[in-house]
Structure formats: structure tokens, C-alpha cells
């Protein structure tokens, strides 16, 4: 496989509704899309999940662009056989910038699968035809609106509900949702918003409202606080931001600070590492699931393909297109199927077609690089 070009588009998509977490509100999503083209006309896509501001992680659209243009694309162009594994090895010495690395590795994985004419799922050994998904519900202006929102998602068919929480928005809203929907599978995610000393309080309300999983309540490096919360808890303690590579996962497992693993391809530097981490977790009897970063249909297609692998046993944060965007970049958009599932697209690579019209409309800038 010989590369002809790499096109980097900066896109902007309007969200159906603002998404609020413990660290801020997002109304639209601005992101980079990498399109690799081979000499024989194949295209591979990689969506960068870095946001405009360094809130979820230290990476941004600007830092990702800098790293891609000045470090990663030049390395990519120097590879004799440009595959995902070869690229991962070539940039292993560069510290951090995992979202930027994952963008290239994802596009190469798309290309590798397309060149064999199979979906990424099959290329990686995934067996599931449909993957179970849930919905992540942002912080709402009032408890009443939250309950209404959750009700609407339940009516849409979502089986698992994850509520974003933070100090001051936890016991009361979570309790209200539990009372309104006694049977719903309820998870919460704090995105590191609590001080380590808040453990006993979190344990109290999470237990009382039968929360099944508490995700990343404490700071990224607060492994001990997560371990204390997990000890004897009637809910799983899930780590997201804390797990960035194999070493951080092994340490968290050894410390018994993790009983569920949120896997995000961007956070861990690429789909190959993402799959390896899930396998490591499974050997320690810790279930994995795919987290979401408000991806467009392209990033979501990558995630759905990955979620078909055996170790991803918990419902993913991958909702239908209309949960996020009025117009998605893919055709047809993802739709929620029976039993709160999304179908794993069966075409080559990511398995979906790009809607070039929507893409042109969303494009704010574009540059093409050549070997
Ligand atoms: Mg999270």
C-alpha cells in the first residue's frame, strides 16, 4: 500500500442540544478529520477527538494539528509499509499526544481493512453483529427537565442511562431518576469532579439509588481514592481518564482501583492499544466498554466496529446519530435497533459511506499533505 496524500479537514457540527459535564458546556463540536488516500484510490478516515479547549484532556484541536502536521504525518510518509502497527511503532518514542496518534492509526486501520475488503470488526476478529449501547445524559438545567429527558431516551429505546454528575448535582437528580424509573440500568460519570474525601458520601447516594457503576469520580491520578471507593462497593468503579496506556491499567488493576474499564481510542493512542487494554482487563475479570467523545458518524463507526470485539461486554456510550447531530457525516446515519443496540456496519473498513455534502457544509478549513 502506497500513500498518495493525507487531507486534514477542520470541521464544525452543531449539536442537537448542548452537552454539559462537570467541566463545561459544549454547543457544537469542532474537530479534525484525517483522510488518507492510497495510490490505488482507497480512502481511510480517522476522526480526532481532541476538543477546542483542554478540558477533558490536555490535547486540543491546535495541539493535534501541530503534532500531525509536523511530527506524525512526516513519520507516516516515511514508512515503507504504512499499516496501523508500523505507525504505532514509528511514533512510540513521542510522548503523549495520544488523540493525534490515534487519528492516524485509525485511518490506517480503516485502510488496512478496506484493502482486504472486510469491515474493521472482521479484520480485528470481532464477532458481534450488533453492539449494545446506552445514552449519556448531560447535566440539565433542572431535575424536572432531567427526568423528562431520561424519559424521552427510554421511549427512544435506550436501555442503559448514564448521568453526568458533579458536587451539587448528584444525590437529588440521581434519586429523582431512580424513583421515576425504578427498573432502569443507571450509571453515573463525574469526570474527576470530586475531592478524594468525598468517597463515603458518593458511596451513600450511589448505593441508595442502586447505581450500577460510578465512573471516574476522582482526579486522574487519584488511584488510592478509587481503590477505597471500590472496596466492598455494591457498584462497579469505572476508570476513564486515569487509564491512558498499559502501565496505568496494570497499576490500577494491581491496586484494585478499577472494576470496569472505559476504553476510548483517542485517550489511549489508537485502536490497537484500545483492544489490547480491553483484553488485559478481561484477564483480570474486569469488563470493558467503549466510551464516547461526541464523535461524528465517522468516529462512531470506528467505535462500533471495535465494540464488536469479545472483551467489550458492557453497553457502549455510542448512541444513534440523532442523539448528537441533526445532520451526520455518514449515510445512512446510525439508528437505534432492538434491545438498545447499533448494528455493526458490514461494508469494508468503517463500513459506512461519507456524506460529502454534509462534510463540505461542515468544513471550516482543509489542507492536503503529500509524501
Ligand atoms: Mg467518562
GROMACS .gro file of C-alpha atoms and ligand atoms in nm:
model
  372
    1UNK     CA    1   0.000   0.000   0.000
    2UNK     CA    2   0.143   0.334  -0.107
    3UNK     CA    3   0.006   0.662   0.023
    4UNK     CA    4  -0.075   0.940  -0.218
    5UNK     CA    5  -0.199   1.208   0.022
    6UNK     CA    6  -0.325   1.300   0.365
    7UNK     CA    7  -0.600   1.558   0.387
    8UNK     CA    8  -0.669   1.732   0.715
    9UNK     CA    9  -1.010   1.898   0.739
   10UNK     CA   10  -1.125   2.108   1.031
   11UNK     CA   11  -1.499   2.055   1.072
   12UNK     CA   12  -1.775   2.202   1.283
   13UNK     CA   13  -2.101   2.026   1.361
   14UNK     CA   14  -2.388   2.172   1.561
   15UNK     CA   15  -2.507   1.951   1.848
   16UNK     CA   16  -2.880   1.873   1.871
   17UNK     CA   17  -2.867   2.012   2.225
   18UNK     CA   18  -2.588   2.149   2.447
   19UNK     CA   19  -2.397   1.877   2.634
   20UNK     CA   20  -2.296   1.974   2.989
   21UNK     CA   21  -2.047   1.781   3.202
   22UNK     CA   22  -1.868   1.865   3.526
   23UNK     CA   23  -1.612   2.063   3.328
   24UNK     CA   24  -1.823   2.265   3.088
   25UNK     CA   25  -2.090   2.301   2.821
   26UNK     CA   26  -2.047   2.210   2.454
   27UNK     CA   27  -2.291   2.351   2.196
   28UNK     CA   28  -2.109   2.246   1.883
   29UNK     CA   29  -1.816   2.028   1.809
   30UNK     CA   30  -1.505   2.144   1.627
   31UNK     CA   31  -1.268   1.867   1.528
   32UNK     CA   32  -1.011   1.740   1.280
   33UNK     CA   33  -1.077   1.471   1.024
   34UNK     CA   34  -0.792   1.292   0.852
   35UNK     CA   35  -0.846   1.135   0.512
   36UNK     CA   36  -0.563   0.917   0.381
   37UNK     CA   37  -0.562   0.824   0.017
   38UNK     CA   38  -0.358   0.546  -0.142
   39UNK     CA   39  -0.212   0.543  -0.493
   40UNK     CA   40  -0.476   0.291  -0.599
   41UNK     CA   41  -0.758   0.513  -0.484
   42UNK     CA   42  -0.855   0.366  -0.145
   43UNK     CA   43  -0.952   0.612   0.130
   44UNK     CA   44  -0.919   0.570   0.505
   45UNK     CA   45  -1.069   0.802   0.767
   46UNK     CA   46  -0.961   0.897   1.117
   47UNK     CA   47  -1.151   1.138   1.340
   48UNK     CA   48  -0.956   1.329   1.605
   49UNK     CA   49  -1.145   1.355   1.936
   50UNK     CA   50  -0.943   1.649   2.073
   51UNK     CA   51  -1.170   1.946   2.150
   52UNK     CA   52  -1.108   2.320   2.118
   53UNK     CA   53  -1.031   2.356   2.491
   54UNK     CA   54  -0.807   2.131   2.702
   55UNK     CA   55  -1.081   2.027   2.950
   56UNK     CA   56  -1.128   1.652   2.914
   57UNK     CA   57  -0.758   1.612   2.833
   58UNK     CA   58  -0.460   1.839   2.771
   59UNK     CA   59  -0.487   1.791   2.394
   60UNK     CA   60  -0.671   2.040   2.172
   61UNK     CA   61  -0.752   2.079   1.803
   62UNK     CA   62  -0.450   2.309   1.777
   63UNK     CA   63  -0.203   2.077   1.951
   64UNK     CA   64  -0.329   1.781   1.748
   65UNK     CA   65  -0.286   1.975   1.425
   66UNK     CA   66   0.065   2.078   1.524
   67UNK     CA   67   0.165   1.720   1.608
   68UNK     CA   68   0.001   1.572   1.298
   69UNK     CA   69   0.149   1.819   1.053
   70UNK     CA   70   0.499   1.848   1.198
   71UNK     CA   71   0.562   1.505   1.352
   72UNK     CA   72   0.316   1.228   1.275
   73UNK     CA   73   0.238   1.275   0.905
   74UNK     CA   74   0.611   1.309   0.817
   75UNK     CA   75   0.675   0.984   1.010
   76UNK     CA   76   0.384   0.819   0.834
   77UNK     CA   77   0.511   0.921   0.491
   78UNK     CA   78   0.850   0.767   0.568
   79UNK     CA   79   0.703   0.421   0.638
   80UNK     CA   80   0.771   0.163   0.373
   81UNK     CA   81   0.454  -0.027   0.451
   82UNK     CA   82   0.211   0.214   0.619
   83UNK     CA   83  -0.005  -0.002   0.848
   84UNK     CA   84  -0.151   0.074   1.193
   85UNK     CA   85   0.109  -0.137   1.374
   86UNK     CA   86   0.400   0.008   1.180
   87UNK     CA   87   0.278   0.360   1.253
   88UNK     CA   88   0.232   0.288   1.624
   89UNK     CA   89   0.590   0.165   1.646
   90UNK     CA   90   0.720   0.464   1.448
   91UNK     CA   91   0.570   0.719   1.690
   92UNK     CA   92   0.610   0.523   2.015
   93UNK     CA   93   0.905   0.740   2.119
   94UNK     CA   94   0.695   1.059   2.107
   95UNK     CA   95   0.541   1.135   2.446
   96UNK     CA   96   0.171   1.198   2.490
   97UNK     CA   97  -0.045   1.339   2.209
   98UNK     CA   98  -0.245   1.018   2.206
   99UNK     CA   99  -0.550   1.166   2.037
  100UNK     CA  100  -0.337   1.289   1.747
  101UNK     CA  101  -0.165   0.949   1.719
  102UNK     CA  102  -0.499   0.768   1.733
  103UNK     CA  103  -0.626   0.977   1.440
  104UNK     CA  104  -0.357   0.840   1.209
  105UNK     CA  105  -0.370   0.485   1.344
  106UNK     CA  106  -0.749   0.477   1.298
  107UNK     CA  107  -0.726   0.598   0.938
  108UNK     CA  108  -0.461   0.333   0.869
  109UNK     CA  109  -0.678   0.061   1.025
  110UNK     CA  110  -0.967   0.172   0.804
  111UNK     CA  111  -0.736   0.147   0.501
  112UNK     CA  112  -0.595  -0.191   0.605
  113UNK     CA  113  -0.943  -0.340   0.641
  114UNK     CA  114  -1.063  -0.182   0.314
  115UNK     CA  115  -0.763  -0.318   0.127
  116UNK     CA  116  -0.882  -0.667   0.230
  117UNK     CA  117  -1.243  -0.579   0.153
  118UNK     CA  118  -1.364  -0.653   0.508
  119UNK     CA  119  -1.510  -0.442   0.789
  120UNK     CA  120  -1.270  -0.343   1.070
  121UNK     CA  121  -1.466  -0.572   1.304
  122UNK     CA  122  -1.376  -0.878   1.097
  123UNK     CA  123  -1.020  -0.754   1.039
  124UNK     CA  124  -0.973  -0.743   1.419
  125UNK     CA  125  -1.161  -1.064   1.491
  126UNK     CA  126  -1.486  -0.910   1.621
  127UNK     CA  127  -1.785  -1.142   1.612
  128UNK     CA  128  -2.084  -0.936   1.721
  129UNK     CA  129  -2.329  -0.822   1.453
  130UNK     CA  130  -2.494  -0.572   1.689
  131UNK     CA  131  -2.345  -0.394   1.988
  132UNK     CA  132  -2.535  -0.296   2.298
  133UNK     CA  133  -2.536   0.078   2.364
  134UNK     CA  134  -2.664   0.329   2.617
  135UNK     CA  135  -2.700   0.703   2.632
  136UNK     CA  136  -2.501   0.958   2.829
  137UNK     CA  137  -2.719   1.238   2.965
  138UNK     CA  138  -2.555   1.573   3.038
  139UNK     CA  139  -2.623   1.794   3.338
  140UNK     CA  140  -2.964   1.959   3.286
  141UNK     CA  141  -3.099   2.299   3.395
  142UNK     CA  142  -3.334   2.132   3.648
  143UNK     CA  143  -3.414   1.792   3.798
  144UNK     CA  144  -3.758   1.806   3.635
  145UNK     CA  145  -3.602   1.851   3.289
  146UNK     CA  146  -3.355   1.572   3.359
  147UNK     CA  147  -3.633   1.326   3.443
  148UNK     CA  148  -3.820   1.431   3.129
  149UNK     CA  149  -3.503   1.390   2.919
  150UNK     CA  150  -3.435   1.043   3.058
  151UNK     CA  151  -3.799   0.951   2.990
  152UNK     CA  152  -3.759   1.058   2.626
  153UNK     CA  153  -3.445   0.844   2.585
  154UNK     CA  154  -3.626   0.549   2.747
  155UNK     CA  155  -3.909   0.598   2.496
  156UNK     CA  156  -3.649   0.601   2.215
  157UNK     CA  157  -3.539   0.258   2.333
  158UNK     CA  158  -3.217   0.322   2.529
  159UNK     CA  159  -3.174   0.052   2.791
  160UNK     CA  160  -2.887   0.195   2.993
  161UNK     CA  161  -2.875   0.553   3.115
  162UNK     CA  162  -2.557   0.728   3.226
  163UNK     CA  163  -2.596   1.055   3.414
  164UNK     CA  164  -2.323   1.315   3.429
  165UNK     CA  165  -2.280   1.423   3.793
  166UNK     CA  166  -2.074   1.670   3.994
  167UNK     CA  167  -2.079   1.805   4.351
  168UNK     CA  168  -2.421   1.967   4.393
  169UNK     CA  169  -2.573   1.766   4.106
  170UNK     CA  170  -2.577   1.408   4.233
  171UNK     CA  171  -2.791   1.271   4.518
  172UNK     CA  172  -3.106   1.464   4.426
  173UNK     CA  173  -3.111   1.426   4.045
  174UNK     CA  174  -2.993   1.063   4.058
  175UNK     CA  175  -3.258   0.985   4.323
  176UNK     CA  176  -3.529   1.152   4.114
  177UNK     CA  177  -3.436   0.947   3.806
  178UNK     CA  178  -3.430   0.627   4.013
  179UNK     CA  179  -3.778   0.699   4.157
  180UNK     CA  180  -3.920   0.780   3.814
  181UNK     CA  181  -3.763   0.471   3.650
  182UNK     CA  182  -3.727   0.201   3.917
  183UNK     CA  183  -3.601  -0.061   3.669
  184UNK     CA  184  -3.355   0.138   3.455
  185UNK     CA  185  -2.985   0.047   3.448
  186UNK     CA  186  -2.826   0.359   3.595
  187UNK     CA  187  -2.461   0.465   3.570
  188UNK     CA  188  -2.303   0.796   3.672
  189UNK     CA  189  -1.990   0.975   3.548
  190UNK     CA  190  -1.823   1.265   3.732
  191UNK     CA  191  -1.524   1.335   3.505
  192UNK     CA  192  -1.295   1.377   3.810
  193UNK     CA  193  -1.515   1.641   3.978
  194UNK     CA  194  -1.493   1.517   4.340
  195UNK     CA  195  -1.221   1.560   4.601
  196UNK     CA  196  -1.082   1.227   4.725
  197UNK     CA  197  -1.252   1.278   5.064
  198UNK     CA  198  -1.598   1.263   4.901
  199UNK     CA  199  -1.587   0.882   4.878
  200UNK     CA  200  -1.818   0.798   5.172
  201UNK     CA  201  -2.085   1.043   5.050
  202UNK     CA  202  -2.073   0.908   4.695
  203UNK     CA  203  -2.098   0.554   4.826
  204UNK     CA  204  -2.408   0.650   5.028
  205UNK     CA  205  -2.616   0.801   4.747
  206UNK     CA  206  -2.493   0.561   4.481
  207UNK     CA  207  -2.590   0.264   4.699
  208UNK     CA  208  -2.922   0.417   4.799
  209UNK     CA  209  -3.025   0.485   4.436
  210UNK     CA  210  -2.896   0.148   4.309
  211UNK     CA  211  -2.637   0.298   4.076
  212UNK     CA  212  -2.461   0.012   3.893
  213UNK     CA  213  -2.146   0.196   3.804
  214UNK     CA  214  -1.963   0.509   3.925
  215UNK     CA  215  -1.719   0.645   3.669
  216UNK     CA  216  -1.407   0.850   3.740
  217UNK     CA  217  -1.530   1.040   4.048
  218UNK     CA  218  -1.176   1.147   4.146
  219UNK     CA  219  -0.874   1.300   3.977
  220UNK     CA  220  -0.687   1.117   3.707
  221UNK     CA  221  -0.401   1.022   3.938
  222UNK     CA  222  -0.613   0.951   4.249
  223UNK     CA  223  -0.573   0.573   4.225
  224UNK     CA  224  -0.587   0.521   4.603
  225UNK     CA  225  -0.917   0.711   4.637
  226UNK     CA  226  -1.073   0.498   4.361
  227UNK     CA  227  -0.945   0.181   4.529
  228UNK     CA  228  -1.101   0.287   4.861
  229UNK     CA  229  -1.434   0.354   4.691
  230UNK     CA  230  -1.424   0.019   4.510
  231UNK     CA  231  -1.355  -0.185   4.825
  232UNK     CA  232  -1.673  -0.379   4.901
  233UNK     CA  233  -1.887  -0.139   4.695
  234UNK     CA  234  -2.222  -0.269   4.561
  235UNK     CA  235  -2.142  -0.084   4.232
  236UNK     CA  236  -1.855  -0.102   3.982
  237UNK     CA  237  -1.591   0.170   3.992
  238UNK     CA  238  -1.505   0.260   3.636
  239UNK     CA  239  -1.189   0.440   3.530
  240UNK     CA  240  -1.182   0.660   3.222
  241UNK     CA  241  -0.931   0.949   3.233
  242UNK     CA  242  -0.692   0.754   3.464
  243UNK     CA  243  -0.618   0.486   3.206
  244UNK     CA  244  -0.401   0.610   2.923
  245UNK     CA  245  -0.174   0.312   2.847
  246UNK     CA  246  -0.093  -0.047   2.950
  247UNK     CA  247   0.110   0.063   3.255
  248UNK     CA  248  -0.165   0.279   3.403
  249UNK     CA  249  -0.411  -0.009   3.358
  250UNK     CA  250  -0.180  -0.264   3.519
  251UNK     CA  251  -0.123  -0.033   3.817
  252UNK     CA  252  -0.495   0.033   3.861
  253UNK     CA  253  -0.569  -0.341   3.841
  254UNK     CA  254  -0.297  -0.422   4.095
  255UNK     CA  255  -0.433  -0.154   4.330
  256UNK     CA  256  -0.790  -0.288   4.283
  257UNK     CA  257  -0.896   0.064   4.187
  258UNK     CA  258  -1.091  -0.046   3.880
  259UNK     CA  259  -1.383  -0.284   3.834
  260UNK     CA  260  -1.490  -0.153   3.491
  261UNK     CA  261  -1.282  -0.007   3.209
  262UNK     CA  262  -1.399   0.273   2.983
  263UNK     CA  263  -1.199   0.243   2.662
  264UNK     CA  264  -1.162   0.546   2.437
  265UNK     CA  265  -0.943   0.506   2.134
  266UNK     CA  266  -0.825   0.869   2.144
  267UNK     CA  267  -0.735   0.860   2.512
  268UNK     CA  268  -0.511   0.554   2.477
  269UNK     CA  269  -0.344   0.646   2.147
  270UNK     CA  270  -0.515   0.419   1.896
  271UNK     CA  271  -0.744   0.126   1.827
  272UNK     CA  272  -0.472  -0.143   1.861
  273UNK     CA  273  -0.385  -0.034   2.215
  274UNK     CA  274  -0.756   0.008   2.293
  275UNK     CA  275  -0.821  -0.357   2.203
  276UNK     CA  276  -0.514  -0.474   2.397
  277UNK     CA  277  -0.622  -0.288   2.712
  278UNK     CA  278  -0.966  -0.449   2.697
  279UNK     CA  279  -0.802  -0.793   2.668
  280UNK     CA  280  -0.577  -0.719   2.967
  281UNK     CA  281  -0.879  -0.608   3.170
  282UNK     CA  282  -1.069  -0.922   3.076
  283UNK     CA  283  -0.786  -1.143   3.201
  284UNK     CA  284  -0.831  -0.967   3.537
  285UNK     CA  285  -1.209  -1.025   3.514
  286UNK     CA  286  -1.276  -0.654   3.465
  287UNK     CA  287  -1.539  -0.583   3.195
  288UNK     CA  288  -1.476  -0.316   2.930
  289UNK     CA  289  -1.694  -0.089   2.725
  290UNK     CA  290  -1.643   0.180   2.465
  291UNK     CA  291  -1.678   0.541   2.582
  292UNK     CA  292  -1.790   0.830   2.364
  293UNK     CA  293  -1.640   1.169   2.278
  294UNK     CA  294  -1.938   1.316   2.087
  295UNK     CA  295  -1.791   1.169   1.770
  296UNK     CA  296  -1.948   1.224   1.432
  297UNK     CA  297  -2.069   0.916   1.247
  298UNK     CA  298  -1.714   0.850   1.124
  299UNK     CA  299  -1.560   0.822   1.470
  300UNK     CA  300  -1.870   0.638   1.586
  301UNK     CA  301  -1.840   0.385   1.305
  302UNK     CA  302  -1.482   0.316   1.418
  303UNK     CA  303  -1.608   0.271   1.774
  304UNK     CA  304  -1.895   0.042   1.678
  305UNK     CA  305  -1.655  -0.177   1.479
  306UNK     CA  306  -1.425  -0.200   1.783
  307UNK     CA  307  -1.715  -0.271   2.019
  308UNK     CA  308  -1.779  -0.595   1.826
  309UNK     CA  309  -1.470  -0.748   1.992
  310UNK     CA  310  -1.530  -1.004   2.266
  311UNK     CA  311  -1.390  -0.817   2.572
  312UNK     CA  312  -1.635  -0.527   2.532
  313UNK     CA  313  -1.919  -0.676   2.733
  314UNK     CA  314  -2.086  -0.366   2.883
  315UNK     CA  315  -2.311  -0.129   2.681
  316UNK     CA  316  -2.114   0.141   2.497
  317UNK     CA  317  -2.166   0.518   2.508
  318UNK     CA  318  -2.250   0.514   2.138
  319UNK     CA  319  -2.593   0.645   2.062
  320UNK     CA  320  -2.780   0.688   1.735
  321UNK     CA  321  -2.677   0.982   1.514
  322UNK     CA  322  -2.988   1.186   1.604
  323UNK     CA  323  -2.886   1.191   1.971
  324UNK     CA  324  -2.592   1.413   1.872
  325UNK     CA  325  -2.634   1.582   1.535
  326UNK     CA  326  -2.919   1.689   1.309
  327UNK     CA  327  -2.704   1.604   1.009
  328UNK     CA  328  -2.433   1.341   1.042
  329UNK     CA  329  -2.130   1.294   0.816
  330UNK     CA  330  -2.236   0.944   0.717
  331UNK     CA  331  -2.507   0.794   0.506
  332UNK     CA  332  -2.717   0.625   0.629
  333UNK     CA  333  -2.687   0.759   0.986
  334UNK     CA  334  -2.677   0.523   1.286
  335UNK     CA  335  -3.023   0.429   1.414
  336UNK     CA  336  -3.108   0.257   1.740
  337UNK     CA  337  -3.216  -0.104   1.691
  338UNK     CA  338  -3.392  -0.367   1.903
  339UNK     CA  339  -3.265  -0.425   2.255
  340UNK     CA  340  -3.081  -0.088   2.268
  341UNK     CA  341  -2.827  -0.186   2.001
  342UNK     CA  342  -2.648  -0.043   1.700
  343UNK     CA  343  -2.573  -0.260   1.401
  344UNK     CA  344  -2.207  -0.315   1.318
  345UNK     CA  345  -2.180  -0.181   0.958
  346UNK     CA  346  -2.091  -0.459   0.719
  347UNK     CA  347  -1.909  -0.267   0.443
  348UNK     CA  348  -1.529  -0.256   0.409
  349UNK     CA  349  -1.331  -0.056   0.668
  350UNK     CA  350  -1.551   0.156   0.893
  351UNK     CA  351  -1.837   0.016   0.686
  352UNK     CA  352  -2.027   0.341   0.622
  353UNK     CA  353  -2.033   0.593   0.336
  354UNK     CA  354  -1.932   0.953   0.385
  355UNK     CA  355  -2.196   1.215   0.308
  356UNK     CA  356  -1.973   1.455   0.112
  357UNK     CA  357  -2.245   1.720   0.101
  358UNK     CA  358  -2.270   1.744   0.481
  359UNK     CA  359  -1.893   1.726   0.505
  360UNK     CA  360  -1.850   2.023   0.268
  361UNK     CA  361  -2.101   2.221   0.473
  362UNK     CA  362  -1.921   2.142   0.798
  363UNK     CA  363  -1.573   2.216   0.665
  364UNK     CA  364  -1.401   2.524   0.806
  365UNK     CA  365  -1.056   2.461   0.659
  366UNK     CA  366  -0.875   2.196   0.460
  367UNK     CA  367  -0.514   2.118   0.373
  368UNK     CA  368  -0.362   1.833   0.183
  369UNK     CA  369  -0.017   1.692   0.252
  370UNK     CA  370   0.184   1.464   0.025
  371UNK     CA  371   0.478   1.232   0.081
  372LIG    MG1  372  -1.615   0.939   3.136
   0.00000   0.00000   0.00000
